[in-house]
Coordinates of C-alpha atoms in Angstrom, one line a residue:
Chain P
M1 CA 106.3 109.5 108.3
S2 CA 109.2 110.4 110.5
E3 CA 107.3 110.6 113.9
K4 CA 106.6 107.5 115.8
V5 CA 103.3 105.6 115.6
L6 CA 101.6 102.9 117.5
M7 CA 101.2 99.8 115.3
K8 CA 100.4 96.2 115.5
G9 CA 103.4 93.9 114.0
N10 CA 101.0 92.6 111.3
E11 CA 100.2 96.2 110.2
A12 CA 103.6 97.4 110.5
L13 CA 105.2 94.8 108.1
A14 CA 102.3 95.2 105.7
E15 CA 102.9 99.1 105.7
A16 CA 106.7 98.5 105.2
A17 CA 106.1 96.2 102.4
I18 CA 104.1 98.9 100.6
M19 CA 106.8 101.4 101.3
A20 CA 109.4 99.1 100.0
G21 CA 107.7 99.1 96.6
C22 CA 105.7 95.9 96.9
K23 CA 102.6 96.6 94.9
H24 CA 101.4 93.1 94.6
Y25 CA 99.9 91.1 97.6
F26 CA 98.2 87.8 97.3
G27 CA 96.9 86.2 100.5
Y28 CA 94.4 84.2 102.3
P29 CA 93.3 84.6 105.9
I30 CA 94.4 82.8 108.8
T31 CA 94.9 83.7 112.6
P32 CA 97.3 85.2 113.8
Q33 CA 98.3 86.9 110.5
T34 CA 95.0 88.2 109.2
E35 CA 95.8 91.8 109.8
V36 CA 98.4 91.7 107.2
A37 CA 95.8 90.7 104.5
A38 CA 93.0 93.1 106.1
Y39 CA 95.7 96.1 106.0
M40 CA 96.7 95.2 102.4
A41 CA 93.0 95.2 101.4
K42 CA 92.5 98.6 102.7
K43 CA 95.7 100.1 101.5
M44 CA 96.7 98.6 98.2
P45 CA 93.8 100.1 96.2
K46 CA 94.8 103.5 97.6
V47 CA 98.5 103.2 96.3
G48 CA 97.5 101.8 92.9
G49 CA 98.6 98.3 94.1
V50 CA 96.9 94.7 93.8
F51 CA 95.3 93.2 96.7
L52 CA 94.0 89.7 95.8
Q53 CA 92.4 87.3 98.2
A54 CA 93.2 83.9 96.5
E55 CA 90.9 80.9 96.7
S56 CA 93.6 79.0 98.6
E57 CA 97.1 79.5 99.9
V58 CA 98.5 77.3 96.9
S59 CA 96.9 79.8 94.5
A60 CA 98.2 82.9 96.4
I61 CA 101.8 81.5 96.2
N62 CA 101.5 80.7 92.6
M63 CA 100.4 84.4 92.0
V64 CA 103.5 85.4 93.7
I65 CA 105.5 83.4 91.3
G66 CA 103.8 85.2 88.4
V67 CA 104.5 88.5 89.5
A68 CA 108.1 87.7 90.7
A69 CA 108.9 86.4 87.3
T70 CA 108.2 89.9 85.9
G71 CA 110.8 91.3 88.2
K72 CA 108.3 93.2 90.4
R73 CA 108.1 93.0 94.2
A74 CA 105.5 90.5 95.3
M75 CA 104.6 88.9 98.5
T76 CA 102.3 86.8 100.4
S77 CA 101.7 86.1 104.1
S78 CA 100.2 83.2 106.1
S79 CA 100.6 81.3 109.4
S80 CA 102.0 77.8 109.9
P81 CA 99.5 75.6 108.2
G82 CA 99.0 78.0 105.4
I83 CA 103.0 77.9 104.9
S84 CA 102.8 74.2 104.6
L85 CA 100.3 74.6 101.7
K86 CA 102.6 77.3 100.1
S87 CA 105.6 75.1 100.2
E88 CA 105.3 73.8 96.9
G89 CA 105.2 77.2 95.4
I90 CA 108.2 78.2 97.6
S91 CA 110.3 75.4 96.1
Y92 CA 109.3 76.5 92.6
L93 CA 110.3 80.2 93.4
A94 CA 113.7 78.9 94.6
G95 CA 113.9 76.7 91.5
C96 CA 112.9 79.6 89.4
E97 CA 115.5 81.9 91.2
L98 CA 112.9 84.5 91.9
P99 CA 113.1 86.9 94.5
A100 CA 109.7 87.4 96.8
L101 CA 108.8 87.8 100.4
I102 CA 106.8 85.2 102.3
V103 CA 105.7 86.1 105.9
N104 CA 105.0 83.2 108.3
V105 CA 103.3 84.6 111.6
Q106 CA 103.7 81.1 113.4
R107 CA 101.1 79.3 115.5
G108 CA 101.2 76.2 117.3
G109 CA 101.3 73.0 115.4
P110 CA 101.6 70.4 113.9
G111 CA 98.3 69.8 111.8
L112 CA 95.8 72.6 112.3
G113 CA 97.4 73.1 115.8
G114 CA 96.2 76.2 117.6
I115 CA 96.2 80.1 117.1
Q116 CA 98.7 80.9 119.9
P117 CA 102.3 81.9 119.3
S118 CA 105.0 79.4 118.3
Q119 CA 108.4 79.0 116.8
S120 CA 108.0 75.4 115.7
D121 CA 108.3 76.2 112.1
Y122 CA 112.1 76.7 112.3
Y123 CA 113.0 73.5 110.6
Q124 CA 110.5 74.2 107.9
A125 CA 111.8 77.6 107.1
T126 CA 115.6 76.8 107.5
K127 CA 115.7 73.4 106.3
G128 CA 113.5 73.3 103.2
G129 CA 109.8 72.7 103.8
G130 CA 109.5 72.4 100.2
H131 CA 111.4 69.7 98.1
G132 CA 114.8 69.9 96.5
D133 CA 118.1 71.6 97.1
Y134 CA 117.3 75.1 98.2
K135 CA 117.6 77.8 100.9
L136 CA 115.5 80.7 101.9
I137 CA 116.9 84.0 103.4
V138 CA 115.1 83.7 106.9
L139 CA 114.8 87.0 109.0
A140 CA 113.5 86.7 112.5
P141 CA 112.2 90.0 114.0
N142 CA 112.0 90.4 117.7
S143 CA 110.1 94.0 117.9
V144 CA 107.6 95.7 115.7
Q145 CA 110.3 98.1 114.7
E146 CA 112.2 95.0 113.2
M147 CA 109.1 93.9 111.6
V148 CA 109.4 97.1 109.5
D149 CA 113.2 97.1 109.2
L150 CA 113.6 93.3 108.2
T151 CA 110.7 93.8 105.7
F152 CA 112.8 96.2 103.8
K153 CA 115.8 93.9 104.3
G154 CA 113.9 90.8 103.0
F155 CA 112.9 92.3 99.7
D156 CA 116.6 93.6 99.4
L157 CA 118.4 90.2 100.1
A158 CA 115.8 88.5 97.9
E159 CA 116.7 90.6 94.9
K160 CA 120.4 90.5 95.7
Y161 CA 120.7 86.9 95.6
R162 CA 117.5 86.2 93.2
M163 CA 116.1 83.7 96.0
P164 CA 112.8 84.0 98.1
A165 CA 113.1 85.3 101.5
M166 CA 110.8 84.6 104.6
L167 CA 110.1 86.9 107.5
L168 CA 109.7 84.3 110.3
C169 CA 107.7 85.7 113.2
D170 CA 105.8 84.3 116.0
G171 CA 102.1 85.1 116.8
T172 CA 103.2 87.7 119.5
M173 CA 105.2 89.5 117.0
G174 CA 102.2 89.8 114.7
Q175 CA 99.8 90.7 117.4
M176 CA 101.6 93.0 119.8
M177 CA 101.6 96.8 119.4
E178 CA 104.6 98.9 120.0
P179 CA 105.8 102.4 118.7
V180 CA 107.6 102.2 115.4
L181 CA 109.1 104.8 113.2
L182 CA 108.1 104.1 109.7
N183 CA 111.4 105.0 108.0
Q184 CA 111.7 104.9 104.3
G185 CA 114.4 102.3 103.9
E186 CA 116.8 102.2 101.1
I187 CA 115.6 100.5 98.1
K188 CA 118.6 99.3 96.1
T189 CA 118.1 98.4 92.3
Y190 CA 119.6 95.0 91.1
D191 CA 119.9 93.6 87.5
K192 CA 116.8 92.2 86.5
S193 CA 117.5 91.5 82.9
W194 CA 116.2 87.9 83.5
A195 CA 112.6 89.3 83.9
T196 CA 109.8 88.2 81.7
T197 CA 108.8 91.9 80.6
G198 CA 108.4 91.2 76.8
T199 CA 111.0 91.0 74.1
G200 CA 111.3 94.8 73.6
N201 CA 114.0 95.5 71.3
H202 CA 116.2 92.5 72.0
E203 CA 116.3 89.2 70.5
G204 CA 115.4 86.0 72.0
R205 CA 113.2 85.7 75.2
N206 CA 113.6 85.2 78.8
V207 CA 112.1 82.0 80.3
V208 CA 111.4 81.6 84.0
N209 CA 111.4 77.8 84.7
S210 CA 112.5 75.3 87.2
L211 CA 112.2 72.2 84.9
S212 CA 115.2 70.8 83.3
L213 CA 114.9 67.8 81.0
N214 CA 118.7 67.4 81.4
P215 CA 120.2 66.1 84.7
E216 CA 123.6 67.7 83.9
E217 CA 122.1 71.0 83.3
L218 CA 120.0 70.6 86.5
E219 CA 123.1 69.7 88.3
V220 CA 124.8 73.0 87.0
W221 CA 121.7 75.2 88.1
N222 CA 121.9 73.8 91.5
H223 CA 125.7 74.4 92.0
R224 CA 125.1 78.0 90.5
R225 CA 122.5 78.7 93.2
Y226 CA 124.6 77.3 96.1
D227 CA 127.6 79.4 94.9
R228 CA 125.2 82.5 95.6
Y229 CA 124.1 81.0 98.9
K230 CA 127.8 80.9 100.0
I231 CA 128.1 84.4 99.2
A232 CA 125.2 85.1 101.4
Q233 CA 126.6 83.1 104.1
E234 CA 129.7 85.2 103.9
N235 CA 128.3 88.6 103.7
D236 CA 124.7 88.9 105.0
V237 CA 124.7 87.0 108.5
M238 CA 122.8 89.3 111.1
Y239 CA 122.9 88.8 114.9
E240 CA 122.7 90.8 118.0
E241 CA 125.1 90.4 121.0
Y242 CA 123.8 91.1 124.5
L243 CA 126.2 91.1 127.5
M244 CA 128.6 88.7 125.6
D245 CA 132.0 90.3 126.5
D246 CA 132.6 88.4 129.8
A247 CA 129.9 85.7 129.3
E248 CA 130.5 82.1 130.4
I249 CA 127.1 80.9 129.4
C250 CA 125.5 81.8 126.1
I251 CA 121.8 81.9 125.4
V252 CA 120.8 81.5 121.8
A253 CA 117.3 82.8 121.1
F254 CA 115.3 84.7 118.5
G255 CA 111.9 86.5 118.2
I256 CA 109.9 86.6 121.4
A257 CA 112.0 84.1 123.1
S258 CA 115.0 86.6 123.0
R259 CA 113.1 89.3 124.8
V260 CA 112.0 86.8 127.7
S261 CA 115.7 85.8 127.7
K262 CA 117.1 89.3 127.8
N263 CA 114.8 89.7 131.1
A264 CA 116.1 86.5 132.6
I265 CA 119.7 87.5 131.8
N266 CA 119.4 90.7 133.7
Q267 CA 118.0 88.8 136.7
A268 CA 120.9 86.4 136.5
R269 CA 123.5 89.2 136.2
A270 CA 121.9 90.6 139.4
K271 CA 122.9 87.2 141.0
G272 CA 126.4 87.5 139.5
I273 CA 126.0 84.8 136.9
K274 CA 128.0 85.9 133.7
V275 CA 125.3 85.1 131.0
G276 CA 124.9 86.8 127.7
M277 CA 123.1 86.2 124.4
I278 CA 123.6 85.8 120.8
R279 CA 120.4 86.4 119.0
P280 CA 120.3 85.2 115.6
I281 CA 118.4 87.8 113.1
T282 CA 119.1 85.9 110.1
L283 CA 118.1 82.2 110.7
W284 CA 119.6 81.5 107.5
P285 CA 122.2 82.3 107.0
F286 CA 122.9 81.2 110.6
P287 CA 125.5 83.1 112.6
E288 CA 127.7 80.1 112.8
K289 CA 131.1 81.9 113.2
V290 CA 130.1 84.1 116.1
L291 CA 128.9 81.1 118.0
K292 CA 131.9 79.1 117.3
K293 CA 134.0 81.9 118.4
A294 CA 131.9 82.2 121.7
S295 CA 132.4 78.5 122.2
E296 CA 136.0 79.2 122.9
K297 CA 135.4 81.0 126.3
C298 CA 131.7 79.9 127.2
K299 CA 131.3 76.7 129.2
A300 CA 127.6 76.1 128.0
F301 CA 124.9 77.1 125.7
I302 CA 121.3 77.4 126.2
S303 CA 119.0 77.2 123.2
V304 CA 115.7 79.1 124.2
E305 CA 112.7 78.3 121.7
L306 CA 109.0 78.0 121.4
N307 CA 109.2 74.4 120.0
M308 CA 110.4 71.0 121.2
G309 CA 114.0 71.9 120.2
Q310 CA 114.8 72.7 116.5
M311 CA 117.4 75.7 116.4
I312 CA 119.4 73.7 119.2
D313 CA 120.6 71.4 116.4
D314 CA 122.2 74.3 114.5
V315 CA 123.7 75.6 117.6
R316 CA 125.4 72.2 118.2
L317 CA 126.6 72.1 114.6
A318 CA 127.9 75.7 114.8
I319 CA 130.0 74.9 118.0
E320 CA 130.8 71.3 116.8
C321 CA 129.4 69.9 120.0
S322 CA 132.4 71.3 121.8
K323 CA 130.3 72.4 124.7
P324 CA 126.9 71.3 126.4
V325 CA 123.9 72.9 124.8
Y326 CA 120.8 72.9 126.9
L327 CA 117.3 73.4 125.8
C328 CA 114.7 75.7 127.6
N329 CA 111.6 75.5 125.8
R330 CA 107.8 75.7 125.8
T331 CA 105.6 74.6 123.0
G332 CA 101.9 74.4 121.6
G333 CA 101.4 78.0 122.0
M334 CA 102.9 78.6 125.3
I335 CA 105.5 81.2 126.1
M336 CA 108.3 80.5 128.8
S337 CA 108.6 83.0 131.7
P338 CA 111.7 84.7 132.5
E339 CA 111.7 82.7 135.7
E340 CA 112.0 79.4 133.5
V341 CA 114.7 80.9 131.7
L342 CA 116.4 81.8 134.8
A343 CA 116.1 78.3 136.1
S344 CA 117.8 77.0 133.0
I345 CA 120.7 79.6 133.4
I346 CA 121.1 78.2 136.9
K347 CA 121.2 74.8 135.8
A348 CA 123.9 75.5 133.0
N349 CA 125.9 77.3 135.8
G350 CA 126.1 73.9 137.7
G351 CA 123.3 74.7 140.0
N352 CA 125.1 77.5 141.3
E353 CA 122.9 80.8 141.9
Chain W
M1 CA 76.1 108.0 135.4
K2 CA 74.4 106.1 132.5
R3 CA 73.5 102.4 133.1
I4 CA 75.2 101.1 130.0
T5 CA 78.7 102.3 128.9
L6 CA 79.8 101.1 125.5
F7 CA 83.5 101.4 124.3
S8 CA 84.2 101.3 120.5
G9 CA 86.9 102.5 118.1
H10 CA 89.5 101.7 115.6
Y11 CA 91.3 98.3 116.6
G12 CA 94.2 99.1 118.9
S13 CA 92.8 102.1 120.2
G14 CA 92.7 100.9 123.6
K15 CA 89.0 99.8 124.1
T16 CA 89.6 96.7 125.9
N17 CA 92.0 98.6 128.4
A18 CA 89.6 101.5 128.7
S19 CA 86.6 98.9 129.5
V20 CA 88.5 97.0 132.2
N21 CA 89.8 100.2 134.0
F22 CA 86.4 102.1 133.7
A23 CA 84.6 98.9 135.1
V24 CA 87.1 99.0 138.1
S25 CA 86.6 102.6 138.7
L26 CA 82.8 102.0 138.8
A27 CA 83.2 99.1 141.1
K28 CA 85.5 100.9 143.3
S29 CA 82.8 103.7 143.7
G30 CA 80.4 101.0 145.1
K31 CA 78.5 100.0 142.0
K32 CA 77.5 96.6 140.8
V33 CA 79.0 96.2 137.4
S34 CA 79.4 93.7 134.6
V35 CA 81.9 93.7 131.9
Y36 CA 80.6 92.4 128.5
D37 CA 83.4 91.3 126.1
M38 CA 81.8 91.7 122.7
D39 CA 85.1 91.3 120.7
I40 CA 84.8 89.0 118.0
V41 CA 87.9 90.4 116.0
N42 CA 91.0 90.1 118.3
P43 CA 92.2 86.4 119.0
Y44 CA 94.7 87.5 121.4
Y45 CA 94.4 90.3 123.7
R46 CA 90.9 90.1 125.7
T47 CA 89.2 91.2 128.9
L48 CA 89.8 87.7 130.0
D49 CA 93.4 88.6 130.6
A50 CA 92.2 90.9 133.4
K51 CA 89.9 88.3 134.9
D52 CA 91.8 88.1 138.2
R53 CA 91.8 92.0 138.6
L54 CA 88.2 92.1 137.9
N55 CA 87.2 89.4 140.0
A56 CA 89.2 90.9 142.9
E57 CA 87.3 94.2 142.5
G58 CA 84.0 92.3 142.3
V59 CA 83.3 92.9 138.6
H60 CA 81.5 90.3 136.8
L61 CA 83.0 89.3 133.5
V62 CA 80.8 88.0 130.6
V63 CA 83.1 86.6 128.0
S64 CA 82.7 83.9 125.2
G65 CA 83.8 80.3 126.5
F66 CA 86.2 80.3 123.5
A67 CA 88.2 83.5 124.3
N68 CA 92.0 82.9 124.6
S69 CA 91.5 79.3 123.8
N70 CA 92.6 77.8 120.4
V71 CA 89.2 77.8 119.0
D72 CA 89.2 80.8 116.6
L73 CA 85.4 81.5 116.6
P74 CA 83.8 84.9 116.5
S75 CA 81.4 84.3 119.1
V76 CA 79.9 86.1 122.1
S77 CA 78.4 84.7 125.4
A78 CA 74.7 84.0 125.5
E79 CA 74.8 85.8 128.8
S80 CA 75.5 89.0 126.9
Y81 CA 71.6 89.6 126.9
A82 CA 71.9 90.3 130.5
M83 CA 73.4 93.6 129.4
I84 CA 69.9 94.6 128.4
H85 CA 67.7 92.5 130.9
D86 CA 69.6 92.8 134.1
K87 CA 68.8 96.5 134.9
S88 CA 70.2 96.0 138.5
R89 CA 73.7 96.2 137.2
Y90 CA 75.9 98.7 135.4
A91 CA 77.1 97.3 132.2
V92 CA 80.5 98.2 130.6
V93 CA 80.7 96.9 127.0
D94 CA 83.9 96.2 125.1
I95 CA 83.3 96.1 121.3
G96 CA 85.5 94.7 118.9
G97 CA 87.7 97.1 116.5
D98 CA 86.3 98.9 113.5
D99 CA 83.1 98.4 111.8
R100 CA 83.6 94.6 111.7
G101 CA 83.6 94.5 115.4
A102 CA 81.0 96.9 115.8
L103 CA 78.4 94.8 113.7
V104 CA 77.9 92.5 116.9
L105 CA 76.1 95.4 118.7
G106 CA 73.6 95.9 116.0
R107 CA 71.8 92.9 117.6
F108 CA 71.3 94.8 120.8
S109 CA 71.0 98.3 119.6
E110 CA 67.4 98.6 119.3
E111 CA 66.9 97.6 123.1
I112 CA 69.9 99.8 124.2
K113 CA 68.2 102.8 122.4
A114 CA 64.7 101.9 123.8
E115 CA 66.1 102.0 127.4
N116 CA 68.0 105.2 126.4
D117 CA 70.3 105.2 129.3
Y118 CA 73.7 104.5 127.6
E119 CA 76.9 106.3 126.7
F120 CA 78.6 105.2 123.5
I121 CA 82.2 106.2 123.6
Y122 CA 84.4 106.6 120.7
V123 CA 88.0 105.6 121.9
L124 CA 90.6 107.7 119.7
N125 CA 94.4 107.3 119.7
K126 CA 95.9 109.9 117.4
F127 CA 99.2 107.7 117.3
R128 CA 97.4 104.8 115.3
P129 CA 98.2 105.4 111.7
E130 CA 94.7 104.9 110.5
T131 CA 93.2 107.5 112.9
R132 CA 96.2 110.0 112.7
D133 CA 94.4 112.7 110.9
I134 CA 90.7 114.2 111.5
E135 CA 89.4 112.7 108.2
S136 CA 90.6 109.2 108.8
A137 CA 89.4 109.2 112.4
F138 CA 86.0 110.4 110.9
E139 CA 86.0 107.4 108.4
V140 CA 86.4 105.2 111.1
F141 CA 83.7 107.0 113.3
N142 CA 81.2 106.6 110.4
E143 CA 81.9 103.1 109.6
I144 CA 81.3 102.1 113.1
E145 CA 78.1 104.0 113.6
N146 CA 76.8 102.5 110.3
A147 CA 77.6 99.0 111.4
C148 CA 76.2 99.0 114.7
K149 CA 73.2 101.3 114.3
I150 CA 73.9 103.5 117.4
K151 CA 75.3 107.1 117.4
F152 CA 78.2 107.8 119.4
T153 CA 77.6 110.0 122.5
A154 CA 81.1 110.9 123.7
I155 CA 85.0 110.7 122.8
M156 CA 87.6 109.2 124.9
S157 CA 90.9 110.7 124.3
N158 CA 93.6 107.8 124.6
G159 CA 96.5 109.1 122.8
N160 CA 99.6 106.8 123.6
L161 CA 102.6 105.2 122.3
G162 CA 102.6 102.1 124.4
K163 CA 105.1 102.0 127.0
E164 CA 107.1 105.0 125.6
T165 CA 104.2 107.3 126.1
T166 CA 105.1 110.7 127.6
K167 CA 103.1 113.7 129.2
S168 CA 103.3 115.6 125.8
D169 CA 102.1 112.5 123.8
V170 CA 99.0 112.5 126.2
L171 CA 98.4 116.3 125.6
E172 CA 99.1 116.1 121.9
G173 CA 96.4 113.2 121.8
L174 CA 94.0 115.2 123.8
E175 CA 94.4 118.3 121.5
F176 CA 93.6 116.0 118.5
S177 CA 90.6 114.6 120.2
K178 CA 89.2 118.0 121.0
E179 CA 89.6 119.0 117.5
F180 CA 87.8 115.8 116.5
A181 CA 85.1 116.1 119.1
K182 CA 84.4 119.7 117.8
K183 CA 83.9 118.4 114.3
V184 CA 81.3 115.7 115.3
G185 CA 79.8 117.8 118.0
L186 CA 80.4 115.6 121.1
P187 CA 82.2 116.1 124.3
V188 CA 85.7 114.7 125.3
K189 CA 84.4 112.6 128.2
Y190 CA 87.5 111.0 129.5
T191 CA 91.4 111.0 128.9
G192 CA 93.0 107.8 129.4
V193 CA 96.4 108.0 131.1
W194 CA 98.6 105.1 132.3
G195 CA 98.9 104.7 136.0
E196 CA 102.7 104.8 135.8
L197 CA 102.7 108.0 133.9
L198 CA 100.2 109.5 136.2
D199 CA 102.2 108.7 139.2
K200 CA 105.3 110.4 137.9
E201 CA 103.8 113.5 136.3
N202 CA 101.1 116.0 137.0
F203 CA 98.3 116.4 134.6
D204 CA 96.0 119.5 134.7
I205 CA 93.3 117.7 133.0
N206 CA 89.7 117.0 133.9
N207 CA 88.2 113.4 134.0
I208 CA 91.3 111.4 133.6
L209 CA 90.7 107.6 133.3
R210 CA 93.5 105.9 135.1
L211 CA 94.6 102.9 132.9
E212 CA 96.5 100.0 134.5
L213 CA 97.7 97.8 131.8
I214 CA 96.3 94.3 131.2
N215 CA 98.5 91.5 129.7
Y216 CA 101.5 93.7 129.9
L217 CA 104.6 91.9 128.5
N218 CA 107.5 93.0 130.5
F219 CA 110.0 91.9 128.0

């Protein structure tokens, strides 16, 4: 399809996954991501793919591990509480060095929380969630179009680095409708000689496993994986800069919070306040270098988030606490208004309007 | 004007917007109107978002107490029966998307048909991928009719690409709706056009339903 169509974020990412060659989806319904599963249920049989509603989130993620081990593109999606259930399997994917895409359309937490949008799984996505030394590629779309583009990117980076990738959206991204171009993104092919596809005509067999009986060997595995993480940190950081050329105050925000912030920045600019934004698109790897560079000329930072303040830690680390970092936040399923962000900007500007 | 107007269609076709704006237009013409929110599918965007505007126009809103809350229950208000029994008021009914959403109407369909004073409108947006061609639009149309046990009586053309919608999108959507209407032997009763676009462009179309956006995220 080359013309624009009107799609809900959840549908758009599901269609993008199919276009990216994912023929294996395993899920379990939960608001506000249920449309992903509903779309897959309708579409997968038509393209010769597999849609399977597992008996639980734990089953779904383990089915993903099974398909990923064969080198095929596999995905699952859920919302916050469901991702907690999948976290064991995500750790196993990381340990087995398997690429896969996990979608989290976040809702308010902790516990069962609520169904309204949230970004309070930032720590879970970027700092672990599951156990052990591992990272996920974490992509944060801020439009329905990016839901499409970053789904392609997620599968690509997952295969490039042999690690699971997560599309971290908030409920608004999943539920909002916007025009999108369903462009057929590039599908690169990577070496998959590790895949368990039968012995064929070679000797020996491939084993996909995260268990090591030998601590020396497990240490080597962990180092080998972190060497690849380092390459990702060097080469695949994505971010967007908005009015940063002369900015004295730098907002850091992702997802829906970045759109509210953009509106507030325009209002502040109209008042003559020099404020800009760095929007991380990859939450891991985090855009540390560009933030560090911004800290050389900005007098203050504001982390705008739909949680109690999680990404703010990474902002402080990136700029080595060299400048004050303020928090502008709402939580529990609430979204800040542009006016609330504007008030934070004025505060960071020393109260000067 | 029929006493009951029901809006149904593929989810995301614009049913809620159509219902709210249609009810307001009825109220402006001096009629006593109630809006019945029968959406058991969509947890986020609801008639409730337009509550203040509906109240200001004197439209009575009947909606589940759980709408827009954190309680994710597919429920409708007990007051929904007033749609059938309170014949002193016009009823505008917003039905959830697809056959799953339409199922809820089945419970009222016998009484609606018995009164026989209703319009059942299929809202169609050709820019939604799942109703992009006549065949798939027909599939959704059939699924809904089978689920709710009432036959559609009219089509509303609602071709749009959200806030990027242009005049030519509206016209392209209308052409598509006309072709579809011909296939199913029904009239295109309304064409939805956003207020902002209507103020900018001249449209040589009959029966335009002016749509003011509800829950419009201006960021």
